[in-house]
CSV table of C-alpha atoms in Angstrom, one decimal:
chain,number,residue,atom,x,y,z
A,425,MET,CA,89.5,85.3,136.4
A,426,ASP,CA,87.3,88.0,134.9
A,427,ASN,CA,84.1,87.2,136.1
A,428,GLU,CA,82.5,88.8,132.7
A,429,THR,CA,84.4,87.0,130.2
A,430,THR,CA,83.7,83.4,131.7
A,431,ARG,CA,79.7,84.7,132.1
A,432,ARG,CA,77.2,83.0,129.5
A,433,ALA,CA,74.3,84.3,128.1
A,434,GLY,CA,71.5,82.3,129.7
A,435,HIS,CA,73.7,81.7,133.1
A,436,PRO,CA,73.0,81.9,135.4
A,437,LEU,CA,69.3,81.3,135.6
A,438,PRO,CA,66.8,83.5,136.6
A,439,TYR,CA,66.7,83.7,140.7
A,440,ASP,CA,63.1,83.0,140.9
A,441,SER,CA,63.9,79.6,138.8
A,442,TYR,CA,66.3,78.6,141.4
A,443,ARG,CA,63.8,79.0,144.1
A,444,GLN,CA,61.1,77.3,142.3
A,445,ALA,CA,63.8,74.2,141.3
A,446,ILE,CA,64.7,74.1,144.8
A,447,GLU,CA,61.4,73.2,146.3
A,448,ARG,CA,60.5,70.7,143.0
A,449,GLU,CA,63.7,68.9,143.4
A,450,THR,CA,64.0,68.9,147.1
A,451,LEU,CA,60.2,67.0,147.1
A,452,ARG,CA,61.8,64.9,144.7
A,453,PHE,CA,64.0,63.5,146.7
A,454,ALA,CA,62.3,63.0,149.6
A,455,GLU,CA,59.3,61.2,147.9
A,456,VAL,CA,62.4,59.0,146.1
A,457,THR,CA,63.6,58.2,149.4
A,458,GLY,CA,60.5,57.7,151.1
A,459,GLY,CA,59.8,54.0,152.3
A,460,ALA,CA,63.4,53.0,150.4
A,461,GLU,CA,65.4,51.1,153.0
A,462,PRO,CA,67.7,53.2,154.7
A,463,SER,CA,70.6,51.2,154.3
A,464,THR,CA,70.6,50.8,150.7
A,465,ALA,CA,73.9,51.0,149.1
A,466,VAL,CA,74.4,54.6,147.1
A,467,PRO,CA,76.6,53.5,144.3
A,468,SER,CA,77.3,57.1,143.0
A,469,CYS,CA,78.6,58.4,146.3
A,470,PRO,CA,80.6,55.1,147.5
A,471,GLY,CA,80.6,53.8,150.9
A,472,TRP,CA,77.4,56.2,152.1
A,473,THR,CA,74.1,54.6,152.3
A,474,LEU,CA,70.4,56.2,151.3
A,475,ALA,CA,70.5,57.6,154.9
A,476,ASP,CA,74.2,59.3,154.5
A,477,LEU,CA,72.6,61.1,151.5
A,478,THR,CA,69.6,61.7,153.3
A,479,ARG,CA,70.9,63.2,155.8
A,480,HIS,CA,73.8,65.0,154.0
A,481,VAL,CA,71.2,66.4,151.3
A,482,GLY,CA,69.1,67.7,154.6
A,483,SER,CA,72.3,69.1,156.5
A,484,LEU,CA,73.3,70.8,153.7
A,485,GLN,CA,70.4,72.9,152.9
A,486,ARG,CA,69.7,74.0,156.6
A,487,TRP,CA,73.5,74.9,156.6
A,488,PHE,CA,73.5,76.9,153.3
A,489,CYS,CA,70.1,78.1,154.6
A,490,ALA,CA,71.7,79.7,157.6
A,491,LEU,CA,74.5,81.1,155.6
A,492,LEU,CA,71.8,83.3,153.8
A,493,THR,CA,69.7,84.2,157.0
A,494,ARG,CA,73.5,85.6,158.6
A,495,ARG,CA,74.5,87.2,155.4
A,496,VAL,CA,78.1,85.8,156.1
A,497,GLN,CA,81.0,88.1,154.8
A,498,GLU,CA,84.1,85.4,155.8
A,499,PRO,CA,84.7,81.9,156.1
A,500,PRO,CA,82.3,80.2,158.9
A,501,ARG,CA,84.8,78.9,161.5
A,502,ASP,CA,82.1,75.9,162.1
A,503,ARG,CA,79.4,74.5,160.8
A,504,ASP,CA,77.1,74.6,164.0
A,505,VAL,CA,73.5,74.4,163.1
A,506,ASP,CA,70.3,73.0,164.7
A,507,LEU,CA,69.8,70.5,162.2
A,508,GLY,CA,66.8,68.9,163.9
A,509,LEU,CA,67.0,65.2,163.1
A,510,PRO,CA,64.9,62.7,164.1
A,511,GLU,CA,66.6,59.7,165.6
A,512,ARG,CA,65.1,57.2,163.1
A,513,ALA,CA,66.9,57.1,159.9
A,514,ASP,CA,63.4,55.8,158.1
A,515,GLU,CA,61.6,59.4,159.2
A,516,TRP,CA,64.6,61.5,157.1
A,517,PRO,CA,63.1,61.5,154.1
A,518,ALA,CA,60.0,63.3,155.6
A,519,TRP,CA,62.5,66.0,157.6
A,520,VAL,CA,64.0,66.9,154.3
A,521,ALA,CA,61.0,67.7,152.9
A,522,ALA,CA,59.8,69.6,156.3
A,523,GLY,CA,62.8,71.5,155.7
A,524,VAL,CA,61.3,73.0,152.5
A,525,PRO,CA,59.1,75.7,153.9
A,526,GLU,CA,62.0,77.2,155.9
A,527,VAL,CA,64.4,77.2,152.5
A,528,ALA,CA,61.5,79.1,150.4
A,529,GLU,CA,61.4,81.8,153.0
A,530,VAL,CA,64.9,82.1,153.4
A,531,LEU,CA,65.7,82.0,149.7
A,532,ARG,CA,62.1,84.8,149.4
A,533,ASP,CA,63.9,87.0,151.9
A,534,THR,CA,67.2,87.0,150.5
A,535,ASP,CA,68.2,89.9,148.3
A,536,PRO,CA,70.0,87.6,145.0
A,537,ASP,CA,72.6,90.6,144.7
A,538,ALA,CA,73.8,91.1,148.0
A,539,PRO,CA,77.6,90.7,148.6
A,540,MET,CA,78.5,87.9,151.4
A,541,TRP,CA,80.9,85.3,151.2
A,542,THR,CA,81.2,82.5,148.4
A,543,TRP,CA,83.8,79.8,148.2
A,544,GLY,CA,83.0,80.4,144.5
A,545,GLU,CA,83.5,82.6,141.8
A,546,ASP,CA,80.5,85.1,142.2
A,547,PRO,CA,80.4,87.1,145.9
A,548,HIS,CA,76.7,87.1,145.9
A,549,ALA,CA,73.6,85.3,148.0
A,550,ARG,CA,72.4,84.3,144.2
A,551,PHE,CA,75.8,81.5,144.7
A,552,TRP,CA,74.2,79.6,147.5
A,553,ALA,CA,70.5,79.2,145.9
A,554,ARG,CA,72.4,77.8,142.6
A,555,ARG,CA,74.4,75.5,145.1
A,556,MET,CA,71.3,74.5,146.6
A,557,LEU,CA,70.1,73.1,143.7
A,558,CYS,CA,72.6,71.1,141.8
A,559,GLU,CA,73.7,69.7,144.8
A,560,THR,CA,69.9,68.5,145.4
A,561,LEU,CA,69.2,67.4,141.9
A,562,VAL,CA,72.4,65.8,141.9
A,563,HIS,CA,71.7,63.5,144.7
A,564,ARG,CA,68.2,63.3,143.8
A,565,VAL,CA,69.7,61.3,140.6
A,566,ASP,CA,72.3,59.5,142.8
A,567,ALA,CA,69.0,58.3,144.7
A,568,GLU,CA,67.1,57.1,141.7
A,569,ARG,CA,69.8,55.4,140.1
A,570,ALA,CA,70.8,53.3,143.3
A,571,LEU,CA,66.8,52.3,143.5
A,572,GLY,CA,67.3,51.0,140.0
A,573,LEU,CA,64.7,54.1,138.8
A,574,GLU,CA,66.0,56.5,135.5
A,575,PRO,CA,66.7,59.1,136.2
A,576,ASP,CA,64.8,63.2,133.9
A,577,ILE,CA,66.6,65.9,134.2
A,578,ASP,CA,65.6,68.9,132.5
A,579,ALA,CA,67.8,70.3,129.8
A,580,VAL,CA,67.9,74.0,130.8
A,581,THR,CA,68.7,72.6,134.2
A,582,ALA,CA,71.1,70.6,133.2
A,583,ALA,CA,72.9,73.0,131.3
A,584,ASP,CA,73.0,75.7,133.9
A,585,ALA,CA,74.7,72.9,136.3
A,586,VAL,CA,77.5,72.4,133.7
A,587,ASP,CA,78.4,75.7,133.3
A,588,GLU,CA,77.9,76.0,137.7
A,589,PHE,CA,80.5,73.3,137.5
A,590,LEU,CA,83.1,74.4,135.4
A,591,VAL,CA,83.3,78.1,136.7
A,592,ASN,CA,83.3,77.4,139.7
A,593,LEU,CA,85.2,74.7,139.4
A,594,PRO,CA,88.7,76.8,139.6
A,595,TYR,CA,88.0,77.7,143.3
A,596,ALA,CA,87.0,73.8,144.3
A,597,HIS,CA,90.6,73.0,145.8
A,598,LEU,CA,89.3,74.3,149.2
A,599,PHE,CA,87.4,71.2,149.9
A,600,ALA,CA,88.9,69.4,147.0
A,601,PRO,CA,92.8,69.6,146.9
A,602,GLU,CA,93.1,66.9,143.9
A,603,VAL,CA,92.1,70.1,141.8
A,604,ALA,CA,95.0,72.3,142.7
A,605,GLY,CA,96.9,70.1,140.4
A,606,LEU,CA,95.2,70.0,137.1
A,607,ARG,CA,97.2,71.6,134.7
A,608,GLY,CA,99.1,71.5,131.1
A,609,THR,CA,100.4,72.8,128.4
A,610,GLY,CA,97.5,74.5,127.0
A,611,GLU,CA,95.4,71.5,126.0
A,612,THR,CA,92.1,72.7,125.3
A,613,LEU,CA,88.6,70.8,126.5
A,614,ALA,CA,85.2,71.3,124.9
A,615,PHE,CA,82.4,69.7,126.2
A,616,GLN,CA,79.3,70.4,123.8
A,617,CYS,CA,75.3,70.1,124.5
A,618,ALA,CA,74.2,68.0,122.0
A,619,GLY,CA,71.0,69.9,120.5
A,620,PRO,CA,67.8,70.6,120.2
A,621,ASP,CA,66.4,67.8,121.9
A,622,GLY,CA,69.3,66.5,123.5
A,623,GLY,CA,69.8,69.5,125.1
A,624,THR,CA,70.8,73.5,124.8
A,625,GLY,CA,72.9,73.0,121.9
A,626,GLU,CA,76.0,75.0,124.1
A,627,GLU,CA,79.6,74.7,124.5
A,628,TRP,CA,82.5,75.2,127.6
A,629,ARG,CA,85.8,74.9,126.8
A,630,VAL,CA,88.9,74.6,129.8
A,631,ARG,CA,92.4,75.5,129.2
A,632,LEU,CA,95.1,73.6,130.4
A,633,ASP,CA,97.7,75.7,131.5
A,634,PRO,CA,100.8,75.0,133.3
A,635,GLY,CA,100.1,77.6,136.5
A,636,GLY,CA,96.3,75.6,136.3
A,637,PHE,CA,93.3,75.7,134.3
A,638,ARG,CA,90.8,77.8,133.6
A,639,PRO,CA,87.9,78.3,131.8
A,640,LEU,CA,87.9,80.1,128.3
A,641,PRO,CA,85.4,83.1,127.4
A,642,PRO,CA,82.2,81.8,125.4
A,643,ALA,CA,81.6,83.1,121.8
A,644,GLY,CA,80.6,86.9,121.4
A,645,ALA,CA,82.6,87.5,124.5
A,646,GLY,CA,85.7,88.8,123.2
A,647,ALA,CA,88.1,85.6,123.1
A,648,ALA,CA,86.2,82.7,121.7
A,649,PRO,CA,88.6,80.1,120.5
A,650,SER,CA,88.2,79.5,117.1
A,651,ASP,CA,90.9,76.0,117.1
A,652,THR,CA,90.5,72.6,117.5
A,653,PRO,CA,90.3,71.2,121.0
A,654,THR,CA,92.5,69.1,122.2
A,655,ALA,CA,89.3,66.5,122.9
A,656,THR,CA,85.9,67.3,122.9
A,657,VAL,CA,82.9,65.5,124.8
A,658,ARG,CA,79.3,65.9,123.2
A,659,GLY,CA,76.4,64.6,124.5
A,660,ARG,CA,73.0,65.6,126.1
A,661,ALA,CA,73.0,68.2,128.5
A,662,ALA,CA,72.0,65.6,131.3
A,663,ASP,CA,74.5,63.8,130.8
A,664,LEU,CA,77.2,65.8,130.3
A,665,LEU,CA,76.0,66.9,133.7
A,666,LEU,CA,76.4,63.4,135.5
A,667,LEU,CA,79.7,63.3,133.2
A,668,LEU,CA,81.6,66.2,135.1
A,669,TYR,CA,79.9,64.8,139.0
A,670,GLY,CA,81.8,61.4,137.8
A,671,ARG,CA,78.4,59.7,137.4
A,672,ARG,CA,79.3,58.7,134.2
A,673,SER,CA,82.3,58.0,131.8
A,674,TYR,CA,83.3,58.9,128.7
A,675,ARG,CA,83.7,56.2,127.1
A,676,ASP,CA,80.1,55.1,128.0
A,677,PRO,CA,77.7,55.1,124.1
A,678,ALA,CA,75.8,58.3,125.2
A,679,PHE,CA,79.1,60.5,124.1
A,680,GLU,CA,81.0,61.4,121.4
A,681,VAL,CA,84.7,61.6,122.1
A,682,SER,CA,86.7,63.5,119.5
A,683,GLY,CA,90.8,64.2,120.0
A,684,GLY,CA,92.8,62.7,122.7
A,685,THR,CA,91.7,61.0,125.7
A,686,GLU,CA,95.1,61.3,128.1
A,687,VAL,CA,94.2,64.9,128.6
A,688,LEU,CA,90.3,63.5,129.7
A,689,ASP,CA,91.5,61.2,131.3
A,690,ARG,CA,93.7,63.6,133.7
A,691,TRP,CA,90.8,65.9,134.0
A,692,PHE,CA,89.0,63.3,135.5
A,693,ALA,CA,91.5,61.9,137.7
A,694,HIS,CA,91.5,65.6,138.9
A,695,THR,CA,88.1,66.6,139.3
A,696,ALA,CA,86.5,63.2,141.2
A,697,PHE,CA,84.8,64.6,144.7
């Protein structure tokens, strides 16, 4: 895949935006989970409790920090990181918050353009900052919804997370094998952000071919499609983000859907992870 032809104006966000947003989202996650019953079920992560989710967020951030500190150049053979995890699950939200200074220091000391191994499209250190924000943001929403709270997601951040998801999805078969089976006969899906109040007005298109699927170039990149997509889903940037991560259904009233739904069913059946 030609990186330059799939890159959209405004994406990725400036590196400092990720550093600041990661700190903000991590502290929000810790605040939401702090004082909550650790055994509370998290419906959007089947089989998980808030304790599981909290450990996951804190562990993943520390793991990403280890990758950045080492500037790894090949896939790591293990995930052996000293977590410093407290024994009691009710102390884990504070443990997540306590990791913020280290995360901030590592990101501050990292050259975002430094070449390093990543599992996705962008082989540079900035990949991990963007990925850490998306993980933390989505799981903050998971925690809030588990506790009956209404999540609030900034539209610009949400749109960038949509872009991050779609650009990297073709590589996700490493840990989501069903993605490798996502194929078609030339069908095109369009995901449109409602704007201006509901998002950024952006659109992403993905083409399903017999050999796999790929994001299509954005308008102005030399190959913007002009034909009508096989299926289009339109909604607020925040809702599209949750849709792509399997936290919402395209049948929800929040979305306007046009075209055939068979291709949408196939898409979501293979991208659930």
